[in-house]
PDB file of C-alpha atoms and ligand atoms in Angstrom:
ATOM      1  CA  MET A   1      34.925  14.899  75.259  1.00  0.00           C
ATOM      2  CA  ASN A   2      31.244  15.791  75.512  1.00  0.00           C
ATOM      3  CA  THR A   3      29.604  15.280  72.125  1.00  0.00           C
ATOM      4  CA  SER A   4      26.006  15.421  73.389  1.00  0.00           C
ATOM      5  CA  LEU A   5      23.330  17.850  72.275  1.00  0.00           C
ATOM      6  CA  LEU A   6      22.248  18.266  75.900  1.00  0.00           C
ATOM      7  CA  VAL A   7      23.569  21.379  77.603  1.00  0.00           C
ATOM      8  CA  GLY A   8      23.322  22.010  81.350  1.00  0.00           C
ATOM      9  CA  ILE A   9      22.389  25.577  82.250  1.00  0.00           C
ATOM     10  CA  HIS A  10      22.466  25.378  86.055  1.00  0.00           C
ATOM     11  CA  GLU A  11      25.366  27.875  86.170  1.00  0.00           C
ATOM     12  CA  LEU A  12      23.498  30.370  83.962  1.00  0.00           C
ATOM     13  CA  PRO A  13      21.672  32.842  86.246  1.00  0.00           C
ATOM     14  CA  ARG A  14      18.098  33.640  85.292  1.00  0.00           C
ATOM     15  CA  ARG A  15      18.724  37.400  85.335  1.00  0.00           C
ATOM     16  CA  ALA A  16      18.044  38.893  81.929  1.00  0.00           C
ATOM     17  CA  GLY A  17      21.264  39.530  80.041  1.00  0.00           C
ATOM     18  CA  GLU A  18      23.317  36.830  81.746  1.00  0.00           C
ATOM     19  CA  HIS A  19      24.958  34.664  79.165  1.00  0.00           C
ATOM     20  CA  LYS A  20      27.480  31.953  78.540  1.00  0.00           C
ATOM     21  CA  GLN A  21      29.381  30.761  75.506  1.00  0.00           C
ATOM     22  CA  LEU A  22      29.261  27.217  74.313  1.00  0.00           C
ATOM     23  CA  HIS A  23      31.764  25.668  71.948  1.00  0.00           C
ATOM     24  CA  ARG A  24      31.161  22.024  71.387  1.00  0.00           C
ATOM     25  CA  ILE A  25      31.641  19.467  68.648  1.00  0.00           C
ATOM     26  CA  CYS A  26      28.637  17.191  68.870  1.00  0.00           C
ATOM     27  CA  ASP A  27      27.625  14.076  66.996  1.00  0.00           C
ATOM     28  CA  ALA A  28      25.006  14.665  64.292  1.00  0.00           C
ATOM     29  CA  PRO A  29      21.686  13.079  65.285  1.00  0.00           C
ATOM     30  CA  PRO A  30      19.897  10.815  62.789  1.00  0.00           C
ATOM     31  CA  ASP A  31      17.845  12.376  59.958  1.00  0.00           C
ATOM     32  CA  LEU A  32      19.531  15.755  60.101  1.00  0.00           C
ATOM     33  CA  GLY A  33      18.661  16.761  56.566  1.00  0.00           C
ATOM     34  CA  VAL A  34      16.156  16.645  53.737  1.00  0.00           C
ATOM     35  CA  GLU A  35      15.589  13.912  51.213  1.00  0.00           C
ATOM     36  CA  MET A  36      18.425  14.734  48.788  1.00  0.00           C
ATOM     37  CA  ILE A  37      21.051  16.152  51.192  1.00  0.00           C
ATOM     38  CA  GLY A  38      21.961  16.209  54.851  1.00  0.00           C
ATOM     39  CA  VAL A  39      24.513  15.599  57.601  1.00  0.00           C
ATOM     40  CA  ARG A  40      25.562  11.991  58.104  1.00  0.00           C
ATOM     41  CA  THR A  41      24.567  10.503  61.447  1.00  0.00           C
ATOM     42  CA  GLY A  42      27.468  10.727  63.885  1.00  0.00           C
ATOM     43  CA  ASP A  43      29.469  13.230  61.834  1.00  0.00           C
ATOM     44  CA  PRO A  44      30.883  16.167  63.787  1.00  0.00           C
ATOM     45  CA  VAL A  45      28.771  19.311  64.062  1.00  0.00           C
ATOM     46  CA  ASN A  46      30.758  22.280  65.272  1.00  0.00           C
ATOM     47  CA  LEU A  47      28.595  24.408  67.560  1.00  0.00           C
ATOM     48  CA  ASP A  48      29.511  27.978  68.445  1.00  0.00           C
ATOM     49  CA  LEU A  49      26.663  29.291  70.561  1.00  0.00           C
ATOM     50  CA  THR A  50      25.651  31.951  73.037  1.00  0.00           C
ATOM     51  CA  LEU A  51      23.093  31.028  75.691  1.00  0.00           C
ATOM     52  CA  GLN A  52      21.421  34.144  77.048  1.00  0.00           C
ATOM     53  CA  SER A  53      18.891  34.544  79.839  1.00  0.00           C
ATOM     54  CA  ALA A  54      15.743  36.368  78.861  1.00  0.00           C
ATOM     55  CA  GLY A  55      12.654  36.957  80.946  1.00  0.00           C
ATOM     56  CA  GLU A  56      10.794  33.884  79.820  1.00  0.00           C
ATOM     57  CA  GLY A  57      13.602  31.520  78.987  1.00  0.00           C
ATOM     58  CA  VAL A  58      17.010  31.084  77.396  1.00  0.00           C
ATOM     59  CA  TRP A  59      17.851  32.327  73.928  1.00  0.00           C
ATOM     60  CA  VAL A  60      20.252  30.113  72.026  1.00  0.00           C
ATOM     61  CA  THR A  61      21.952  31.866  69.116  1.00  0.00           C
ATOM     62  CA  GLY A  62      25.018  31.138  67.027  1.00  0.00           C
ATOM     63  CA  THR A  63      26.188  28.818  64.321  1.00  0.00           C
ATOM     64  CA  ALA A  64      26.485  25.133  63.575  1.00  0.00           C
ATOM     65  CA  VAL A  65      29.036  24.072  60.959  1.00  0.00           C
ATOM     66  CA  ALA A  66      28.821  20.641  59.385  1.00  0.00           C
ATOM     67  CA  GLU A  67      29.685  18.735  56.268  1.00  0.00           C
ATOM     68  CA  LEU A  68      26.808  17.895  53.968  1.00  0.00           C
ATOM     69  CA  HIS A  69      26.479  14.832  51.805  1.00  0.00           C
ATOM     70  CA  GLY A  70      23.883  14.397  49.115  1.00  0.00           C
ATOM     71  CA  HIS A  71      23.070  13.968  45.481  1.00  0.00           C
ATOM     72  CA  CYS A  72      22.447  16.364  42.588  1.00  0.00           C
ATOM     73  CA  VAL A  73      18.766  16.187  41.643  1.00  0.00           C
ATOM     74  CA  ARG A  74      19.629  16.403  37.923  1.00  0.00           C
ATOM     75  CA  CYS A  75      22.614  14.087  37.426  1.00  0.00           C
ATOM     76  CA  LEU A  76      22.586  12.189  40.776  1.00  0.00           C
ATOM     77  CA  SER A  77      26.320  12.698  41.289  1.00  0.00           C
ATOM     78  CA  ASP A  78      27.623  12.998  44.839  1.00  0.00           C
ATOM     79  CA  ILE A  79      27.647  16.441  46.463  1.00  0.00           C
ATOM     80  CA  THR A  80      29.841  17.177  49.475  1.00  0.00           C
ATOM     81  CA  TYR A  81      30.441  20.588  50.998  1.00  0.00           C
ATOM     82  CA  SER A  82      30.710  22.231  54.367  1.00  0.00           C
ATOM     83  CA  ASP A  83      28.137  24.821  55.435  1.00  0.00           C
ATOM     84  CA  SER A  84      27.308  27.054  58.362  1.00  0.00           C
ATOM     85  CA  PHE A  85      23.773  27.278  59.755  1.00  0.00           C
ATOM     86  CA  ASN A  86      22.338  30.049  61.897  1.00  0.00           C
ATOM     87  CA  ILE A  87      20.704  28.927  65.110  1.00  0.00           C
ATOM     88  CA  ALA A  88      18.195  31.152  66.946  1.00  0.00           C
ATOM     89  CA  GLU A  89      15.876  29.385  69.301  1.00  0.00           C
ATOM     90  CA  LEU A  90      14.142  30.240  72.549  1.00  0.00           C
ATOM     91  CA  TYR A  91      13.890  27.647  75.310  1.00  0.00           C
ATOM     92  CA  TYR A  92      11.168  28.529  77.797  1.00  0.00           C
ATOM     93  CA  TYR A  93      11.643  28.051  81.501  1.00  0.00           C
ATOM     94  CA  PRO A  94       9.422  25.310  82.910  1.00  0.00           C
ATOM     95  CA  GLY A  95       5.867  26.407  83.585  1.00  0.00           C
ATOM     96  CA  ARG A  96       5.822  29.158  80.941  1.00  0.00           C
ATOM     97  CA  GLU A  97       2.850  29.183  78.619  1.00  0.00           C
ATOM     98  CA  ALA A  98       3.748  28.821  74.974  1.00  0.00           C
ATOM     99  CA  ASP A  99       2.477  27.093  71.862  1.00  0.00           C
ATOM    100  CA  GLU A 100       2.881  23.356  71.343  1.00  0.00           C
ATOM    101  CA  GLU A 101       5.920  23.766  69.121  1.00  0.00           C
ATOM    102  CA  ALA A 102       7.873  25.558  71.857  1.00  0.00           C
ATOM    103  CA  ASN A 103      11.047  24.157  73.388  1.00  0.00           C
ATOM    104  CA  TYR A 104      11.526  24.056  77.128  1.00  0.00           C
ATOM    105  CA  VAL A 105      14.356  23.896  79.624  1.00  0.00           C
ATOM    106  CA  VAL A 106      13.992  20.467  81.237  1.00  0.00           C
ATOM    107  CA  ASN A 107      15.820  19.577  84.471  1.00  0.00           C
ATOM    108  CA  ASP A 108      18.115  22.593  83.993  1.00  0.00           C
ATOM    109  CA  GLU A 109      19.076  21.240  80.587  1.00  0.00           C
ATOM    110  CA  ILE A 110      18.572  22.388  77.024  1.00  0.00           C
ATOM    111  CA  ASP A 111      18.266  19.830  74.244  1.00  0.00           C
ATOM    112  CA  LEU A 112      19.852  21.406  71.184  1.00  0.00           C
ATOM    113  CA  ASP A 113      18.400  18.784  68.817  1.00  0.00           C
ATOM    114  CA  PRO A 114      15.282  20.760  67.776  1.00  0.00           C
ATOM    115  CA  ALA A 115      17.279  24.001  67.422  1.00  0.00           C
ATOM    116  CA  LEU A 116      19.899  22.319  65.243  1.00  0.00           C
ATOM    117  CA  ARG A 117      17.268  20.498  63.202  1.00  0.00           C
ATOM    118  CA  ALA A 118      15.250  23.688  62.590  1.00  0.00           C
ATOM    119  CA  ALA A 119      18.355  25.588  61.482  1.00  0.00           C
ATOM    120  CA  VAL A 120      19.752  22.938  59.155  1.00  0.00           C
ATOM    121  CA  ILE A 121      16.535  21.744  57.538  1.00  0.00           C
ATOM    122  CA  LEU A 122      15.303  25.290  56.946  1.00  0.00           C
ATOM    123  CA  GLU A 123      18.441  26.277  55.047  1.00  0.00           C
ATOM    124  CA  LEU A 124      19.175  23.141  53.054  1.00  0.00           C
ATOM    125  CA  PRO A 125      18.340  23.203  49.337  1.00  0.00           C
ATOM    126  CA  ILE A 126      15.340  21.023  48.492  1.00  0.00           C
ATOM    127  CA  ASN A 127      16.788  20.540  44.990  1.00  0.00           C
ATOM    128  CA  PRO A 128      20.584  20.487  45.414  1.00  0.00           C
ATOM    129  CA  LEU A 129      22.692  20.786  42.259  1.00  0.00           C
ATOM    130  CA  CYS A 130      26.307  19.763  41.691  1.00  0.00           C
ATOM    131  CA  THR A 131      26.760  23.019  39.754  1.00  0.00           C
ATOM    132  CA  PRO A 132      24.134  25.698  38.996  1.00  0.00           C
ATOM    133  CA  ASP A 133      24.189  24.793  35.275  1.00  0.00           C
ATOM    134  CA  CYS A 134      24.272  20.999  35.654  1.00  0.00           C
ATOM    135  CA  LEU A 135      23.196  19.387  32.353  1.00  0.00           C
ATOM    136  CA  GLY A 136      21.644  16.348  34.001  1.00  0.00           C
ATOM    137  CA  LEU A 137      21.298  12.898  32.503  1.00  0.00           C
ATOM    138  CA  CYS A 138      20.395  11.883  28.970  1.00  0.00           C
ATOM    139  CA  PRO A 139      16.666  11.053  29.127  1.00  0.00           C
ATOM    140  CA  ILE A 140      17.188   8.186  26.705  1.00  0.00           C
ATOM    141  CA  CYS A 141      20.245   6.318  27.997  1.00  0.00           C
ATOM    142  CA  GLY A 142      20.991   7.926  31.362  1.00  0.00           C
ATOM    143  CA  LEU A 143      24.483   9.118  30.448  1.00  0.00           C
ATOM    144  CA  ASN A 144      25.808  12.022  32.525  1.00  0.00           C
ATOM    145  CA  LEU A 145      25.672  14.925  30.042  1.00  0.00           C
ATOM    146  CA  ASN A 146      28.148  16.980  32.095  1.00  0.00           C
ATOM    147  CA  GLU A 147      30.801  14.492  31.008  1.00  0.00           C
ATOM    148  CA  SER A 148      29.718  14.458  27.324  1.00  0.00           C
ATOM    149  CA  PRO A 149      27.848  17.676  26.493  1.00  0.00           C
ATOM    150  CA  GLU A 150      27.883  16.756  22.794  1.00  0.00           C
ATOM    151  CA  HIS A 151      26.115  13.450  23.372  1.00  0.00           C
ATOM    152  CA  SER A 152      23.021  12.802  21.264  1.00  0.00           C
ATOM    153  CA  HIS A 153      21.048   9.908  19.788  1.00  0.00           C
ATOM    154  CA  THR A 154      21.084  10.609  16.083  1.00  0.00           C
ATOM    155  CA  ASP A 155      19.990   7.046  15.271  1.00  0.00           C
ATOM    156  CA  THR A 156      16.902   7.377  17.408  1.00  0.00           C
ATOM    157  CA  PRO A 157      13.785   8.442  15.523  1.00  0.00           C
ATOM    158  CA  PRO A 158      12.995  12.026  16.531  1.00  0.00           C
ATOM    159  CA  ASP A 159       9.789  12.505  18.461  1.00  0.00           C
ATOM    160  CA  ASP A 160       6.708  14.397  17.270  1.00  0.00           C
ATOM    161  CA  ARG A 161       7.563  17.627  19.041  1.00  0.00           C
ATOM    162  CA  TRP A 162      10.829  17.899  17.184  1.00  0.00           C
ATOM    163  CA  GLU A 163       9.150  17.123  13.848  1.00  0.00           C
ATOM    164  CA  ARG A 164       6.580  19.855  14.455  1.00  0.00           C
ATOM    165  CA  LEU A 165       9.271  22.314  15.488  1.00  0.00           C
ATOM    166  CA  LYS A 166      11.280  21.570  12.364  1.00  0.00           C
ATOM    167  CA  SER A 167       8.307  22.120  10.094  1.00  0.00           C
ATOM    168  CA  ASP A 168       7.496  25.364  11.906  1.00  0.00           C
ATOM    169  CA  LEU A 169      11.022  26.512  11.300  1.00  0.00           C
ATOM    170  CA  ASN A 170      11.002  25.260   7.676  1.00  0.00           C
ATOM    171  CA  LEU A 171      13.955  23.053   8.359  1.00  0.00           C
ATOM    172  CA  ASN A 172      12.526  20.285   6.155  1.00  0.00           C
ATOM    173  CA  GLN A 173      13.909  21.211   2.792  1.00  0.00           C
TER     174      GLN A 173
HETATM  175 ZN1   ZN B   1      24.435  17.490  38.586  1.00  0.00          ZN
HETATM  176 ZN1   ZN B   2      21.888   9.102  25.693  1.00  0.00          ZN
END
Protein backbone atom coordinates (compact mmCIF):
# COMPACT_ATOMS: atom_id res chain seq x y z
CA MET A 1 0.00 0.00 0.00
CA ASN A 2 1.31 3.43 -0.97
CA THR A 3 1.42 5.64 2.11
CA SER A 4 3.60 8.36 0.58
CA LEU A 5 2.71 12.02 0.23
CA LEU A 6 4.16 12.01 -3.28
CA VAL A 7 1.59 11.71 -6.06
CA GLY A 8 2.47 11.05 -9.69
CA ILE A 9 0.45 13.10 -12.16
CA HIS A 10 1.84 11.79 -15.47
CA GLU A 11 -1.58 10.37 -16.40
CA LEU A 12 -3.32 13.70 -15.71
CA PRO A 13 -3.55 15.62 -19.02
CA ARG A 14 -2.65 19.29 -18.86
CA ARG A 15 -5.92 20.36 -20.50
CA ALA A 16 -7.88 22.63 -18.18
CA GLY A 17 -10.68 20.75 -16.47
CA GLU A 18 -9.05 17.32 -16.60
CA HIS A 19 -9.06 15.78 -13.19
CA LYS A 20 -8.45 12.67 -11.18
CA GLN A 21 -9.52 11.46 -7.77
CA LEU A 22 -7.05 10.41 -5.15
CA HIS A 23 -7.93 8.33 -2.11
CA ARG A 24 -4.94 7.45 -0.06
CA ILE A 25 -4.08 6.77 3.56
CA CYS A 26 -0.67 8.28 4.07
CA ASP A 27 1.69 8.37 7.03
CA ALA A 28 1.69 11.66 8.92
CA PRO A 29 4.98 13.50 8.42
CA PRO A 30 6.86 14.81 11.49
CA ASP A 31 5.76 18.08 13.12
CA LEU A 32 2.27 18.07 11.64
CA GLY A 33 0.75 20.33 14.27
CA VAL A 34 1.19 23.26 16.60
CA GLU A 35 2.80 23.34 20.02
CA MET A 36 -0.12 22.01 22.08
CA ILE A 37 -1.80 19.68 19.57
CA GLY A 38 -1.10 17.80 16.36
CA VAL A 39 -1.03 14.54 14.43
CA ARG A 40 1.43 11.94 15.67
CA THR A 41 4.23 11.12 13.26
CA GLY A 42 3.37 8.01 11.26
CA ASP A 43 -0.33 8.02 12.19
CA PRO A 44 -2.73 7.48 9.28
CA VAL A 45 -4.00 10.55 7.43
CA ASN A 46 -6.97 9.77 5.25
CA LEU A 47 -6.76 11.82 2.05
CA ASP A 48 -9.75 12.31 -0.23
CA LEU A 49 -8.59 14.66 -2.97
CA THR A 50 -9.33 15.90 -6.45
CA LEU A 51 -6.39 16.86 -8.67
CA GLN A 52 -7.53 19.20 -11.40
CA SER A 53 -5.58 20.67 -14.31
CA ALA A 54 -5.72 24.43 -14.55
CA GLY A 55 -3.88 26.67 -16.98
CA GLU A 56 -0.87 27.27 -14.79
CA GLY A 57 -0.74 24.11 -12.73
CA VAL A 58 -2.71 21.53 -10.79
CA TRP A 59 -5.28 22.41 -8.17
CA VAL A 60 -5.42 20.00 -5.27
CA THR A 61 -8.64 20.20 -3.27
CA GLY A 62 -10.38 17.92 -0.80
CA THR A 63 -10.05 16.76 2.76
CA ALA A 64 -7.56 15.15 5.09
CA VAL A 65 -8.93 13.32 8.13
CA ALA A 66 -6.65 12.51 11.02
CA GLU A 67 -6.63 11.90 14.73
CA LEU A 68 -5.24 14.68 16.88
CA HIS A 69 -3.38 14.31 20.13
CA GLY A 70 -2.58 17.15 22.47
CA HIS A 71 -3.04 18.76 25.83
CA CYS A 72 -5.56 21.20 27.27
CA VAL A 73 -3.83 24.55 27.85
CA ARG A 74 -5.69 25.05 31.15
CA CYS A 75 -5.59 21.67 32.90
CA LEU A 76 -2.95 19.85 30.76
CA SER A 77 -5.13 16.75 30.43
CA ASP A 78 -4.86 14.68 27.25
CA ILE A 79 -7.03 15.64 24.31
CA THR A 80 -7.75 13.18 21.49
CA TYR A 81 -10.23 13.68 18.69
CA SER A 82 -10.55 13.12 14.98
CA ASP A 83 -10.89 16.10 12.64
CA SER A 84 -11.24 16.87 8.96
CA PHE A 85 -9.11 19.54 7.28
CA ASN A 86 -9.83 21.29 4.00
CA ILE A 87 -7.03 21.22 1.47
CA ALA A 88 -6.88 23.75 -1.38
CA GLU A 89 -3.47 24.23 -2.93
CA LEU A 90 -2.17 25.09 -6.38
CA TYR A 91 0.92 23.33 -7.72
CA TYR A 92 2.48 25.26 -10.59
CA TYR A 93 3.83 23.52 -13.64
CA PRO A 94 7.63 23.79 -13.89
CA GLY A 95 8.82 27.08 -15.32
CA ARG A 96 5.81 29.12 -14.19
CA GLU A 97 6.56 32.35 -12.41
CA ALA A 98 5.15 32.55 -8.92
CA ASP A 99 6.14 33.84 -5.50
CA GLU A 100 8.69 32.04 -3.34
CA GLU A 101 6.04 30.31 -1.25
CA ALA A 102 4.55 28.60 -4.30
CA ASN A 103 4.50 24.83 -4.73
CA TYR A 104 5.59 23.22 -7.98
CA VAL A 105 5.07 20.01 -9.86
CA VAL A 106 8.49 18.34 -9.81
CA ASN A 107 9.32 15.41 -12.13
CA ASP A 108 5.61 14.89 -12.81
CA GLU A 109 5.02 14.55 -9.09
CA ILE A 110 3.20 16.56 -6.47
CA ASP A 111 4.44 16.57 -2.89
CA LEU A 112 1.35 16.84 -0.70
CA ASP A 113 3.38 17.66 2.43
CA PRO A 114 3.09 21.48 2.18
CA ALA A 115 -0.61 21.30 1.27
CA LEU A 116 -1.36 19.02 4.20
CA ARG A 117 0.75 21.09 6.57
CA ALA A 118 -0.91 24.36 5.52
CA ALA A 119 -4.40 22.88 5.96
CA VAL A 120 -3.80 21.26 9.34
CA ILE A 121 -1.73 23.97 10.99
CA LEU A 122 -4.08 26.73 9.84
CA GLU A 123 -7.12 25.07 11.40
CA LEU A 124 -5.70 23.71 14.64
CA PRO A 125 -6.55 25.58 17.83
CA ILE A 126 -3.57 27.45 19.28
CA ASN A 127 -5.11 27.08 22.75
CA PRO A 128 -6.90 23.71 22.75
CA LEU A 129 -9.27 23.01 25.64
CA CYS A 130 -10.55 19.68 26.96
CA THR A 131 -13.99 21.29 27.29
CA PRO A 132 -14.98 24.90 26.51
CA ASP A 133 -15.53 25.60 30.23
CA CYS A 134 -12.47 23.78 31.59
CA LEU A 135 -11.75 25.01 35.13
CA GLY A 136 -8.00 24.51 34.86
CA LEU A 137 -5.60 23.78 37.69
CA CYS A 138 -5.52 25.19 41.20
CA PRO A 139 -2.87 27.94 41.06
CA ILE A 140 -1.69 27.02 44.56
CA CYS A 141 -1.39 23.22 44.52
CA GLY A 142 -1.92 22.25 40.87
CA LEU A 143 -4.97 20.08 41.50
CA ASN A 144 -7.26 19.56 38.50
CA LEU A 145 -10.29 21.69 39.40
CA ASN A 146 -12.52 19.84 36.92
CA GLU A 147 -12.30 16.85 39.24
CA SER A 148 -12.94 18.88 42.43
CA PRO A 149 -14.77 22.11 41.57
CA GLU A 150 -15.31 22.83 45.29
CA HIS A 151 -11.58 22.72 46.06
CA SER A 152 -10.17 25.72 47.93
CA HIS A 153 -7.37 26.59 50.33
CA THR A 154 -9.18 27.99 53.33
CA ASP A 155 -6.07 27.64 55.53
CA THR A 156 -4.01 29.75 53.17
CA PRO A 157 -3.87 33.43 54.07
CA PRO A 158 -5.94 35.34 51.52
CA ASP A 159 -3.99 37.68 49.28
CA ASP A 160 -4.29 41.47 49.19
CA ARG A 161 -6.69 41.60 46.28
CA TRP A 162 -9.22 39.49 48.13
CA GLU A 163 -8.84 41.62 51.28
CA ARG A 164 -9.46 44.78 49.29
CA LEU A 165 -12.44 43.26 47.53
CA LYS A 166 -13.94 42.18 50.85
CA SER A 167 -13.59 45.64 52.34
CA ASP A 168 -15.11 47.17 49.21
CA LEU A 169 -18.06 44.86 49.59
CA ASN A 170 -18.26 45.44 53.36
CA LEU A 171 -17.84 41.78 54.02
CA ASN A 172 -15.65 42.47 57.07
CA GLN A 173 -18.23 42.73 59.79
ZN1 LIG B 1 -8.82 21.23 30.53
ZN1 LIG C 1 -5.20 23.72 45.50
